Amino acid sequence: MSKINAIITGVGGFVPDYILTNDELSRMVDTNDEWIMTRVGIKERRILTEEGLGTSYMARKAAKQLIQKTGVDPDTIEALIVCTSTADYKYPSTASIVLGKLGLKNAHAFDLWAACCGFLYAFDMASGLIQSGRYKKILVIGADKMSSVTDYKDRQTCALFGDGAAAVLVEATEEQNIGMMDSYLRTDGKGLPFLHMKAGGSVCPPSHFTVDHRLHYTYQEGRTVFRYAVTNMSDDCALIAERNGLNKDNIDWVVPHQANMRIIEAVAKRLEMPMEKVMVNIERYGNTSAATIPLALWEYESKLKKGDNLVLTAFGAGFTHGAMYLKWAYDGK
């Protein structure tokens, strides 16, 4: 019996219309375009401003575009995984809301929380389910409304984040040497003090005190997170490259999490990759957390060719981190 491989057969994406520029931010908090561009490389970010719309709305829009592009029959989709840190509600899951809006009749759905590394974790899980032979089509969506947890009075973090979503269809194939080839995922558990939301969970439930003291926003110790991200993303990529015989000559694309341009450049340098072979859209979208990697695949899809070697890597709260080797399965659309 032939080995079953898991491949991506299509990508869909969505970003809100509203563009929050550095110039506009500078009128909200003590910052400026030069300061932001020098430190993180972000010029603008998309913000979902419509009242009553959350992460599930963007996830649904991305998934609908994917379904239309690929022509996949929604009734054949067997599972839906939404990776997010900004769920619509504590419960039910955002995935269940998306499934209901899409009208998927033959799938189960769940959320996966792994912060900015969520897409790698979710895609790895979907690939394992496909490779087991029990599933043939799984929808994986990375989506985050980071503006909902961003304090626009905090100059250290307010410039970093944006909103967006992207979806991939993961399917089974018996074609060999294609699709998900290898992954290395880790959680070191040391990240809590450095990157978290102080209130809103079971340890510190919402109260007048937590709201008054602005404890429902992202807290980050930037220098520590930066150092861990550079080290782990670079090391993880190097490990994946070494054990799969990959190098600057046969890697076609590096797909890094879009958190900081200096982190992206450090990863590229470690792999000796020219920046023109690194997917970058941070300048226009900022950090959309679990959506950054699939959004990059969505934007660069037309440049991809069947057989291209891609190295994906991310780092997030927890700390979660990892890298993945993916051999692309179709010519760009």
mmCIF file of C-alpha atoms in Angstrom:
data_model
loop_
_atom_site.group_PDB
_atom_site.id
_atom_site.type_symbol
_atom_site.label_atom_id
_atom_site.label_comp_id
_atom_site.label_asym_id
_atom_site.label_seq_id
_atom_site.Cartn_x
_atom_site.Cartn_y
_atom_site.Cartn_z
ATOM 1 C CA MET A 1 0.000 0.000 0.000
ATOM 2 C CA SER A 2 1.354 3.421 -0.929
ATOM 3 C CA LYS A 3 2.176 5.896 1.806
ATOM 4 C CA ILE A 4 -0.405 8.663 2.162
ATOM 5 C CA ASN A 5 0.989 12.184 2.075
ATOM 6 C CA ALA A 6 -0.691 15.436 3.171
ATOM 7 C CA ILE A 7 -0.599 18.319 0.707
ATOM 8 C CA ILE A 8 -1.935 21.852 0.559
ATOM 9 C CA THR A 9 -4.203 22.143 -2.478
ATOM 10 C CA GLY A 10 -5.347 25.749 -2.110
ATOM 11 C CA VAL A 11 -5.074 28.944 -0.084
ATOM 12 C CA GLY A 12 -7.598 31.658 0.712
ATOM 13 C CA GLY A 13 -7.098 34.890 2.620
ATOM 14 C CA PHE A 14 -8.808 37.943 4.022
ATOM 15 C CA VAL A 15 -7.659 41.257 5.495
ATOM 16 C CA PRO A 16 -9.979 44.094 6.600
ATOM 17 C CA ASP A 17 -10.276 47.229 4.500
ATOM 18 C CA TYR A 18 -9.281 49.730 7.181
ATOM 19 C CA ILE A 19 -5.562 50.605 7.158
ATOM 20 C CA LEU A 20 -4.014 51.924 10.371
ATOM 21 C CA THR A 21 -0.828 53.772 9.389
ATOM 22 C CA ASN A 22 2.152 54.733 11.512
ATOM 23 C CA ASP A 23 1.251 58.368 11.032
ATOM 24 C CA GLU A 24 -2.186 57.762 12.520
ATOM 25 C CA LEU A 25 -0.659 55.830 15.419
ATOM 26 C CA SER A 26 1.652 58.755 16.114
ATOM 27 C CA ARG A 27 -1.444 60.847 16.829
ATOM 28 C CA MET A 28 -2.657 58.263 19.367
ATOM 29 C CA VAL A 29 0.552 57.563 21.273
ATOM 30 C CA ASP A 30 4.116 58.893 21.548
ATOM 31 C CA THR A 31 5.676 57.202 18.517
ATOM 32 C CA ASN A 32 6.548 57.920 14.890
ATOM 33 C CA ASP A 33 7.094 56.188 11.565
ATOM 34 C CA GLU A 34 10.904 56.174 11.813
ATOM 35 C CA TRP A 35 10.867 54.637 15.307
ATOM 36 C CA ILE A 36 8.472 51.867 14.261
ATOM 37 C CA MET A 37 10.143 51.081 10.934
ATOM 38 C CA THR A 38 13.621 50.977 12.501
ATOM 39 C CA ARG A 39 12.620 48.602 15.296
ATOM 40 C CA VAL A 40 10.050 46.299 13.720
ATOM 41 C CA GLY A 41 9.688 47.156 10.020
ATOM 42 C CA ILE A 42 5.936 47.786 10.031
ATOM 43 C CA LYS A 43 4.462 50.630 7.980
ATOM 44 C CA GLU A 44 0.751 49.826 8.349
ATOM 45 C CA ARG A 45 -1.644 47.166 9.572
ATOM 46 C CA ARG A 46 -5.254 46.165 8.789
ATOM 47 C CA ILE A 47 -7.908 46.607 11.482
ATOM 48 C CA LEU A 48 -11.391 45.078 11.650
ATOM 49 C CA THR A 49 -13.399 48.094 12.771
ATOM 50 C CA GLU A 50 -16.995 46.965 12.182
ATOM 51 C CA GLU A 51 -18.860 46.580 15.457
ATOM 52 C CA GLY A 52 -19.980 43.070 16.311
ATOM 53 C CA LEU A 53 -17.523 41.304 14.003
ATOM 54 C CA GLY A 54 -14.751 39.108 15.384
ATOM 55 C CA THR A 55 -12.197 36.504 14.415
ATOM 56 C CA SER A 56 -14.816 34.088 13.042
ATOM 57 C CA TYR A 57 -15.904 36.669 10.464
ATOM 58 C CA MET A 58 -12.403 36.940 8.985
ATOM 59 C CA ALA A 59 -11.898 33.170 9.171
ATOM 60 C CA ARG A 60 -15.158 32.612 7.322
ATOM 61 C CA LYS A 61 -14.246 35.114 4.604
ATOM 62 C CA ALA A 62 -10.877 33.408 4.041
ATOM 63 C CA ALA A 63 -12.472 29.964 3.955
ATOM 64 C CA LYS A 64 -15.185 31.059 1.497
ATOM 65 C CA GLN A 65 -12.555 32.419 -0.862
ATOM 66 C CA LEU A 66 -10.630 29.149 -0.609
ATOM 67 C CA ILE A 67 -13.728 27.055 -1.326
ATOM 68 C CA GLN A 68 -14.569 29.197 -4.352
ATOM 69 C CA LYS A 69 -11.002 29.071 -5.693
ATOM 70 C CA THR A 70 -10.552 25.326 -5.325
ATOM 71 C CA GLY A 71 -14.105 24.266 -6.145
ATOM 72 C CA VAL A 72 -14.018 21.791 -3.265
ATOM 73 C CA ASP A 73 -17.411 20.398 -2.251
ATOM 74 C CA PRO A 74 -17.989 21.637 1.345
ATOM 75 C CA ASP A 75 -19.733 18.353 2.147
ATOM 76 C CA THR A 76 -16.432 16.515 1.601
ATOM 77 C CA ILE A 77 -14.555 18.512 4.251
ATOM 78 C CA GLU A 78 -14.200 16.255 7.291
ATOM 79 C CA ALA A 79 -12.551 18.512 9.870
ATOM 80 C CA LEU A 80 -12.034 22.215 10.517
ATOM 81 C CA ILE A 81 -9.238 23.538 12.732
ATOM 82 C CA VAL A 82 -9.086 27.239 13.600
ATOM 83 C CA CYS A 83 -5.856 28.376 15.231
ATOM 84 C CA THR A 84 -6.346 31.626 17.098
ATOM 85 C CA SER A 85 -5.596 33.468 20.330
ATOM 86 C CA THR A 86 -8.525 35.856 19.912
ATOM 87 C CA ALA A 87 -11.568 33.599 19.938
ATOM 88 C CA ASP A 88 -14.985 35.206 19.474
ATOM 89 C CA TYR A 89 -16.046 33.843 22.863
ATOM 90 C CA LYS A 90 -14.585 31.774 25.699
ATOM 91 C CA TYR A 91 -16.995 29.154 24.405
ATOM 92 C CA PRO A 92 -18.229 27.872 22.040
ATOM 93 C CA SER A 93 -15.177 27.463 19.860
ATOM 94 C CA THR A 94 -14.592 29.899 17.026
ATOM 95 C CA ALA A 95 -14.251 26.870 14.742
ATOM 96 C CA SER A 96 -17.807 25.784 15.561
ATOM 97 C CA ILE A 97 -19.089 29.228 14.587
ATOM 98 C CA VAL A 98 -17.154 29.169 11.311
ATOM 99 C CA LEU A 99 -18.387 25.652 10.549
ATOM 100 C CA GLY A 100 -21.986 26.745 11.100
ATOM 101 C CA LYS A 101 -21.653 29.814 8.886
ATOM 102 C CA LEU A 102 -19.997 27.786 6.127
ATOM 103 C CA GLY A 103 -22.664 25.096 6.321
ATOM 104 C CA LEU A 104 -20.219 22.197 6.676
ATOM 105 C CA LYS A 105 -22.418 19.144 7.294
ATOM 106 C CA ASN A 106 -19.867 16.346 7.628
ATOM 107 C CA ALA A 107 -17.044 17.836 9.705
ATOM 108 C CA HIS A 108 -16.085 18.269 13.327
ATOM 109 C CA ALA A 109 -14.424 21.516 14.358
ATOM 110 C CA PHE A 110 -12.193 22.778 17.133
ATOM 111 C CA ASP A 111 -9.883 25.638 18.059
ATOM 112 C CA LEU A 112 -6.156 25.235 18.572
ATOM 113 C CA TRP A 113 -4.391 27.761 20.812
ATOM 114 C CA ALA A 114 -0.642 28.022 20.288
ATOM 115 C CA ALA A 115 -0.353 31.804 19.837
ATOM 116 C CA CYS A 116 1.756 32.898 16.860
ATOM 117 C CA CYS A 117 2.903 29.306 16.294
ATOM 118 C CA GLY A 118 -0.679 28.109 15.957
ATOM 119 C CA PHE A 119 -0.684 27.552 12.214
ATOM 120 C CA LEU A 120 2.356 25.260 12.344
ATOM 121 C CA TYR A 121 0.805 23.226 15.149
ATOM 122 C CA ALA A 122 -2.565 23.008 13.380
ATOM 123 C CA PHE A 123 -1.100 22.128 9.990
ATOM 124 C CA ASP A 124 1.092 19.456 11.585
ATOM 125 C CA MET A 125 -1.965 17.992 13.334
ATOM 126 C CA ALA A 126 -4.026 18.063 10.138
ATOM 127 C CA SER A 127 -1.201 16.368 8.242
ATOM 128 C CA GLY A 128 -1.037 13.602 10.851
ATOM 129 C CA LEU A 129 -4.780 13.006 10.579
ATOM 130 C CA ILE A 130 -4.492 12.845 6.783
ATOM 131 C CA GLN A 131 -1.464 10.532 6.895
ATOM 132 C CA SER A 132 -3.333 8.178 9.240
ATOM 133 C CA GLY A 133 -5.712 7.408 6.383
ATOM 134 C CA ARG A 134 -8.819 8.357 8.383
ATOM 135 C CA TYR A 135 -9.290 11.763 6.744
ATOM 136 C CA LYS A 136 -9.057 13.019 3.176
ATOM 137 C CA LYS A 137 -9.861 16.756 3.412
ATOM 138 C CA ILE A 138 -9.223 19.115 6.345
ATOM 139 C CA LEU A 139 -9.607 22.881 6.446
ATOM 140 C CA VAL A 140 -7.014 24.740 8.535
ATOM 141 C CA ILE A 141 -7.518 28.441 9.257
ATOM 142 C CA GLY A 142 -5.174 30.864 10.989
ATOM 143 C CA ALA A 143 -7.104 33.914 12.168
ATOM 144 C CA ASP A 144 -6.613 36.633 14.756
ATOM 145 C CA LYS A 145 -8.227 39.958 15.578
ATOM 146 C CA MET A 146 -5.181 41.246 17.437
ATOM 147 C CA SER A 147 -6.608 44.762 17.614
ATOM 148 C CA SER A 148 -9.065 43.415 20.203
ATOM 149 C CA VAL A 149 -6.206 42.696 22.631
ATOM 150 C CA THR A 150 -3.933 45.626 21.752
ATOM 151 C CA ASP A 151 -3.585 48.613 24.091
ATOM 152 C CA TYR A 152 -3.379 51.687 21.883
ATOM 153 C CA LYS A 153 -1.967 53.640 24.818
ATOM 154 C CA ASP A 154 1.070 51.346 25.032
ATOM 155 C CA ARG A 155 3.740 52.577 22.620
ATOM 156 C CA GLN A 156 5.774 49.380 23.044
ATOM 157 C CA THR A 157 3.103 47.066 21.612
ATOM 158 C CA CYS A 158 0.422 49.049 19.776
ATOM 159 C CA ALA A 159 2.410 49.280 16.535
ATOM 160 C CA LEU A 160 3.044 45.554 16.293
ATOM 161 C CA PHE A 161 -0.302 43.929 15.629
ATOM 162 C CA GLY A 162 -2.929 43.726 12.916
ATOM 163 C CA ASP A 163 -5.988 41.663 11.992
ATOM 164 C CA GLY A 164 -6.347 39.026 9.307
ATOM 165 C CA ALA A 165 -7.087 35.418 8.382
ATOM 166 C CA ALA A 166 -6.002 32.809 5.876
ATOM 167 C CA ALA A 167 -7.097 29.254 5.161
ATOM 168 C CA VAL A 168 -5.495 26.208 3.563
ATOM 169 C CA LEU A 169 -7.099 23.023 2.314
ATOM 170 C CA VAL A 170 -5.108 19.948 3.340
ATOM 171 C CA GLU A 171 -5.787 16.834 1.292
ATOM 172 C CA ALA A 172 -4.581 13.265 0.984
ATOM 173 C CA THR A 173 -2.474 12.052 -1.928
ATOM 174 C CA GLU A 174 -0.602 8.887 -2.798
ATOM 175 C CA GLU A 175 1.860 10.888 -4.878
ATOM 176 C CA GLN A 176 5.263 10.499 -3.283
ATOM 177 C CA ASN A 177 7.857 13.095 -2.248
ATOM 178 C CA ILE A 178 5.330 15.904 -1.998
ATOM 179 C CA GLY A 179 3.535 17.841 0.732
ATOM 180 C CA MET A 180 4.403 17.744 4.434
ATOM 181 C CA MET A 181 7.904 16.289 4.641
ATOM 182 C CA ASP A 182 9.099 17.016 8.180
ATOM 183 C CA SER A 183 8.330 19.139 11.223
ATOM 184 C CA TYR A 184 9.995 20.095 14.472
ATOM 185 C CA LEU A 185 7.673 21.638 17.087
ATOM 186 C CA ARG A 186 8.504 22.467 20.678
ATOM 187 C CA THR A 187 7.141 24.289 23.734
ATOM 188 C CA ASP A 188 9.617 25.240 26.450
ATOM 189 C CA GLY A 189 7.114 26.525 29.017
ATOM 190 C CA LYS A 190 9.280 29.430 30.178
ATOM 191 C CA GLY A 191 7.448 32.184 28.374
ATOM 192 C CA LEU A 192 4.617 33.104 30.744
ATOM 193 C CA PRO A 193 6.310 36.080 32.476
ATOM 194 C CA PHE A 194 7.374 37.640 29.199
ATOM 195 C CA LEU A 195 4.307 37.434 26.942
ATOM 196 C CA HIS A 196 0.743 37.083 28.196
ATOM 197 C CA MET A 197 -2.589 38.720 28.934
ATOM 198 C CA LYS A 198 -2.775 39.402 32.640
ATOM 199 C CA ALA A 199 -6.542 39.060 33.103
ATOM 200 C CA GLY A 200 -9.575 37.384 31.579
ATOM 201 C CA GLY A 201 -8.720 33.765 32.332
ATOM 202 C CA SER A 202 -9.531 31.530 35.318
ATOM 203 C CA VAL A 203 -6.542 32.765 37.359
ATOM 204 C CA CYS A 204 -7.657 36.392 37.139
ATOM 205 C CA PRO A 205 -11.279 36.627 35.952
ATOM 206 C CA PRO A 206 -12.658 39.882 34.591
ATOM 207 C CA SER A 207 -13.635 42.489 37.148
ATOM 208 C CA HIS A 208 -13.957 46.238 37.499
ATOM 209 C CA PHE A 209 -10.362 46.224 38.785
ATOM 210 C CA THR A 210 -8.959 44.343 35.761
ATOM 211 C CA VAL A 211 -10.788 46.608 33.330
ATOM 212 C CA ASP A 212 -9.847 49.819 35.153
ATOM 213 C CA HIS A 213 -6.179 48.766 35.222
ATOM 214 C CA ARG A 214 -6.127 47.785 31.521
ATOM 215 C CA LEU A 215 -5.193 44.166 32.203
ATOM 216 C CA HIS A 216 -7.045 42.699 29.200
ATOM 217 C CA TYR A 217 -4.381 43.615 26.660
ATOM 218 C CA THR A 218 -1.224 41.936 25.406
ATOM 219 C CA TYR A 219 1.741 42.362 27.750
ATOM 220 C CA GLN A 220 5.186 41.768 26.280
ATOM 221 C CA GLU A 221 8.755 42.208 27.404
ATOM 222 C CA GLY A 222 10.056 42.968 23.944
ATOM 223 C CA ARG A 223 13.777 42.394 24.353
ATOM 224 C CA THR A 224 13.380 38.984 25.956
ATOM 225 C CA VAL A 225 10.827 37.823 23.413
ATOM 226 C CA PHE A 226 13.002 39.110 20.565
ATOM 227 C CA ARG A 227 16.023 37.181 21.833
ATOM 228 C CA TYR A 228 14.105 33.926 22.269
ATOM 229 C CA ALA A 229 12.434 34.300 18.866
ATOM 230 C CA VAL A 230 15.678 34.863 16.978
ATOM 231 C CA THR A 231 17.419 31.948 18.695
ATOM 232 C CA ASN A 232 14.611 29.417 18.434
ATOM 233 C CA MET A 233 13.407 30.202 14.924
ATOM 234 C CA SER A 234 16.976 30.193 13.603
ATOM 235 C CA ASP A 235 17.918 26.977 15.424
ATOM 236 C CA ASP A 236 14.706 25.216 14.388
ATOM 237 C CA CYS A 237 15.223 26.105 10.721
ATOM 238 C CA ALA A 238 18.838 24.957 10.861
ATOM 239 C CA LEU A 239 17.781 21.624 12.377
ATOM 240 C CA ILE A 240 15.068 21.032 9.749
ATOM 241 C CA ALA A 241 17.506 21.945 6.981
ATOM 242 C CA GLU A 242 20.249 19.674 8.291
ATOM 243 C CA ARG A 243 18.145 16.573 8.724
ATOM 244 C CA ASN A 244 16.531 16.955 5.285
ATOM 245 C CA GLY A 245 19.617 17.864 3.266
ATOM 246 C CA LEU A 246 18.374 21.396 2.635
ATOM 247 C CA ASN A 247 20.569 24.414 2.025
ATOM 248 C CA LYS A 248 20.530 27.847 0.391
ATOM 249 C CA ASP A 249 20.773 26.217 -3.040
ATOM 250 C CA ASN A 250 17.726 23.930 -2.801
ATOM 251 C CA ILE A 251 15.427 25.891 -0.469
ATOM 252 C CA ASP A 252 13.100 27.861 -2.719
ATOM 253 C CA TRP A 253 11.268 29.842 -0.031
ATOM 254 C CA VAL A 254 11.536 30.594 3.663
ATOM 255 C CA VAL A 255 8.146 31.410 5.221
ATOM 256 C CA PRO A 256 8.712 33.037 8.621
ATOM 257 C CA HIS A 257 6.235 34.322 11.159
ATOM 258 C CA GLN A 258 5.871 38.072 10.590
ATOM 259 C CA ALA A 259 6.595 39.543 14.033
ATOM 260 C CA ASN A 260 9.636 41.732 13.491
ATOM 261 C CA MET A 261 11.684 42.435 10.378
ATOM 262 C CA ARG A 262 14.920 42.049 12.317
ATOM 263 C CA ILE A 263 13.871 38.534 13.394
ATOM 264 C CA ILE A 264 13.054 37.621 9.789
ATOM 265 C CA GLU A 265 16.446 38.919 8.612
ATOM 266 C CA ALA A 266 18.239 36.973 11.359
ATOM 267 C CA VAL A 267 16.557 33.720 10.308
ATOM 268 C CA ALA A 268 17.437 34.350 6.651
ATOM 269 C CA LYS A 269 21.045 35.039 7.605
ATOM 270 C CA ARG A 270 21.289 31.804 9.602
ATOM 271 C CA LEU A 271 20.131 29.863 6.535
ATOM 272 C CA GLU A 272 22.324 32.014 4.234
ATOM 273 C CA MET A 273 19.188 32.816 2.244
ATOM 274 C CA PRO A 274 18.850 35.985 0.141
ATOM 275 C CA MET A 275 15.887 38.098 1.226
ATOM 276 C CA GLU A 276 14.269 37.771 -2.209
ATOM 277 C CA LYS A 277 13.619 34.091 -1.301
ATOM 278 C CA VAL A 278 11.963 34.998 2.010
ATOM 279 C CA MET A 279 8.230 35.673 2.120
ATOM 280 C CA VAL A 280 7.714 39.078 3.731
ATOM 281 C CA ASN A 281 4.554 41.132 4.132
ATOM 282 C CA ILE A 282 5.053 42.516 7.647
ATOM 283 C CA GLU A 283 5.378 46.096 6.361
ATOM 284 C CA ARG A 284 1.727 46.104 5.246
ATOM 285 C CA TYR A 285 0.039 43.766 7.735
ATOM 286 C CA GLY A 286 2.091 43.739 10.925
ATOM 287 C CA ASN A 287 1.843 40.725 13.226
ATOM 288 C CA THR A 288 -1.460 38.917 12.661
ATOM 289 C CA SER A 289 -0.366 36.087 14.986
ATOM 290 C CA ALA A 290 -1.614 32.683 13.756
ATOM 291 C CA ALA A 291 -2.576 34.213 10.406
ATOM 292 C CA THR A 292 0.885 35.446 9.353
ATOM 293 C CA ILE A 293 2.246 32.283 7.711
ATOM 294 C CA PRO A 294 -0.900 31.331 5.757
ATOM 295 C CA LEU A 295 -1.346 34.984 4.742
ATOM 296 C CA ALA A 296 2.189 34.900 3.325
ATOM 297 C CA LEU A 297 1.362 31.702 1.397
ATOM 298 C CA TRP A 298 -1.797 33.394 0.100
ATOM 299 C CA GLU A 299 0.069 36.455 -1.122
ATOM 300 C CA TYR A 300 2.934 34.509 -2.697
ATOM 301 C CA GLU A 301 0.798 31.660 -4.089
ATOM 302 C CA SER A 302 1.164 32.823 -7.702
ATOM 303 C CA LYS A 303 4.972 32.576 -7.408
ATOM 304 C CA LEU A 304 5.002 29.013 -6.106
ATOM 305 C CA LYS A 305 5.702 26.017 -8.331
ATOM 306 C CA LYS A 306 5.047 22.349 -7.796
ATOM 307 C CA GLY A 307 8.048 20.783 -6.080
ATOM 308 C CA ASP A 308 9.284 24.003 -4.458
ATOM 309 C CA ASN A 309 10.969 23.415 -1.112
ATOM 310 C CA LEU A 310 9.524 25.636 1.626
ATOM 311 C CA VAL A 311 10.786 26.055 5.187
ATOM 312 C CA LEU A 312 8.152 27.478 7.539
ATOM 313 C CA THR A 313 8.994 28.765 11.004
ATOM 314 C CA ALA A 314 7.276 30.565 13.866
ATOM 315 C CA PHE A 315 7.565 31.585 17.505
ATOM 316 C CA GLY A 316 4.850 32.516 19.961
ATOM 317 C CA ALA A 317 3.721 32.906 23.552
ATOM 318 C CA GLY A 318 4.335 29.958 25.813
ATOM 319 C CA PHE A 319 6.957 29.854 24.422
ATOM 320 C CA THR A 320 5.865 27.851 21.375
ATOM 321 C CA HIS A 321 8.189 27.499 18.400
ATOM 322 C CA GLY A 322 9.068 25.281 15.497
ATOM 323 C CA ALA A 323 9.930 24.791 11.849
ATOM 324 C CA MET A 324 8.524 22.700 9.040
ATOM 325 C CA TYR A 325 9.634 21.394 5.660
ATOM 326 C CA LEU A 326 6.895 21.498 3.028
ATOM 327 C CA LYS A 327 7.232 20.489 -0.624
ATOM 328 C CA TRP A 328 4.654 22.517 -2.546
ATOM 329 C CA ALA A 329 2.072 20.479 -4.444
ATOM 330 C CA TYR A 330 0.851 22.688 -7.314
ATOM 331 C CA ASP A 331 1.811 25.520 -9.619
ATOM 332 C CA GLY A 332 0.677 28.933 -8.413
ATOM 333 C CA LYS A 333 -2.831 30.108 -9.199
#
